[in-house]
């Protein structure tokens, strides 16, 4: 389990990359979070799933 700072940094980078239509900057995330390899990829995957479920919930409310 990652701390709140790691989750916030990853979520912010995912949102920026989505907004700017570019790939997620893994080098930046490695530097910011101290995670690398499978741990970084797992944290990114969990954050993407969390954002997707949040978006789905918002769409269901409309």
mmCIF file of C-alpha atoms in Angstrom:
data_model
loop_
_atom_site.group_PDB
_atom_site.id
_atom_site.type_symbol
_atom_site.label_atom_id
_atom_site.label_comp_id
_atom_site.label_asym_id
_atom_site.label_seq_id
_atom_site.Cartn_x
_atom_site.Cartn_y
_atom_site.Cartn_z
ATOM 1 C CA UNK A 1 0.000 0.000 0.000
ATOM 2 C CA UNK A 2 1.265 3.447 -0.896
ATOM 3 C CA UNK A 3 0.958 6.607 1.100
ATOM 4 C CA UNK A 4 -1.405 9.467 0.273
ATOM 5 C CA UNK A 5 1.392 11.534 -1.309
ATOM 6 C CA UNK A 6 2.240 8.731 -3.749
ATOM 7 C CA UNK A 7 -1.424 8.242 -4.679
ATOM 8 C CA UNK A 8 -1.925 11.989 -5.142
ATOM 9 C CA UNK A 9 1.194 12.348 -7.315
ATOM 10 C CA UNK A 10 0.177 9.439 -9.533
ATOM 11 C CA UNK A 11 -3.432 10.625 -9.848
ATOM 12 C CA UNK A 12 -2.314 14.157 -10.719
ATOM 13 C CA UNK A 13 0.070 12.867 -13.404
ATOM 14 C CA UNK A 14 -2.642 10.632 -14.895
ATOM 15 C CA UNK A 15 -5.022 13.603 -15.088
ATOM 16 C CA UNK A 16 -2.318 15.841 -16.639
ATOM 17 C CA UNK A 17 -1.407 13.223 -19.215
ATOM 18 C CA UNK A 18 -5.096 12.747 -20.096
ATOM 19 C CA UNK A 19 -5.618 16.514 -20.401
ATOM 20 C CA UNK A 20 -2.469 16.997 -22.518
ATOM 21 C CA UNK A 21 -3.119 13.836 -24.584
ATOM 22 C CA UNK A 22 0.291 12.324 -23.860
ATOM 23 C CA UNK A 23 1.640 9.172 -22.219
ATOM 24 C CA UNK A 24 2.089 9.021 -18.455
ATOM 25 C CA UNK A 25 5.566 10.300 -17.559
ATOM 26 C CA UNK A 26 6.938 7.314 -15.667
ATOM 27 C CA UNK A 27 10.371 8.916 -15.226
ATOM 28 C CA UNK A 28 8.736 11.831 -13.384
ATOM 29 C CA UNK A 29 6.699 9.431 -11.236
ATOM 30 C CA UNK A 30 9.790 7.347 -10.406
ATOM 31 C CA UNK A 31 11.493 10.530 -9.222
ATOM 32 C CA UNK A 32 8.458 11.837 -7.293
ATOM 33 C CA UNK A 33 7.356 8.604 -5.638
ATOM 34 C CA UNK A 34 10.515 6.534 -5.319
ATOM 35 C CA UNK A 35 8.687 3.572 -6.882
ATOM 36 C CA UNK A 36 10.036 1.700 -9.893
ATOM 37 C CA UNK A 37 9.264 -1.312 -12.029
ATOM 38 C CA UNK A 38 6.328 -3.505 -11.042
ATOM 39 C CA UNK A 39 5.539 -1.472 -7.926
ATOM 40 C CA UNK A 40 5.186 1.706 -9.998
ATOM 41 C CA UNK A 41 3.107 -0.041 -12.675
ATOM 42 C CA UNK A 42 0.849 -1.555 -10.013
ATOM 43 C CA UNK A 43 0.346 1.822 -8.355
ATOM 44 C CA UNK A 44 -0.492 3.404 -11.734
ATOM 45 C CA UNK A 45 -2.962 0.602 -12.511
ATOM 46 C CA UNK A 46 -4.712 0.993 -9.156
ATOM 47 C CA UNK A 47 -4.978 4.755 -9.647
ATOM 48 C CA UNK A 48 -6.394 4.356 -13.160
ATOM 49 C CA UNK A 49 -9.003 1.886 -11.889
ATOM 50 C CA UNK A 50 -9.907 4.220 -9.032
ATOM 51 C CA UNK A 51 -10.354 7.149 -11.455
ATOM 52 C CA UNK A 52 -12.399 5.014 -13.859
ATOM 53 C CA UNK A 53 -14.790 3.928 -11.102
ATOM 54 C CA UNK A 54 -15.112 7.553 -9.955
ATOM 55 C CA UNK A 55 -16.004 8.632 -13.515
ATOM 56 C CA UNK A 56 -18.504 5.773 -13.856
ATOM 57 C CA UNK A 57 -20.204 6.798 -10.598
ATOM 58 C CA UNK A 58 -20.477 10.404 -11.800
ATOM 59 C CA UNK A 59 -21.960 9.293 -15.117
ATOM 60 C CA UNK A 60 -24.550 7.103 -13.372
ATOM 61 C CA UNK A 61 -25.740 10.087 -11.331
ATOM 62 C CA UNK A 62 -26.529 12.114 -14.469
#
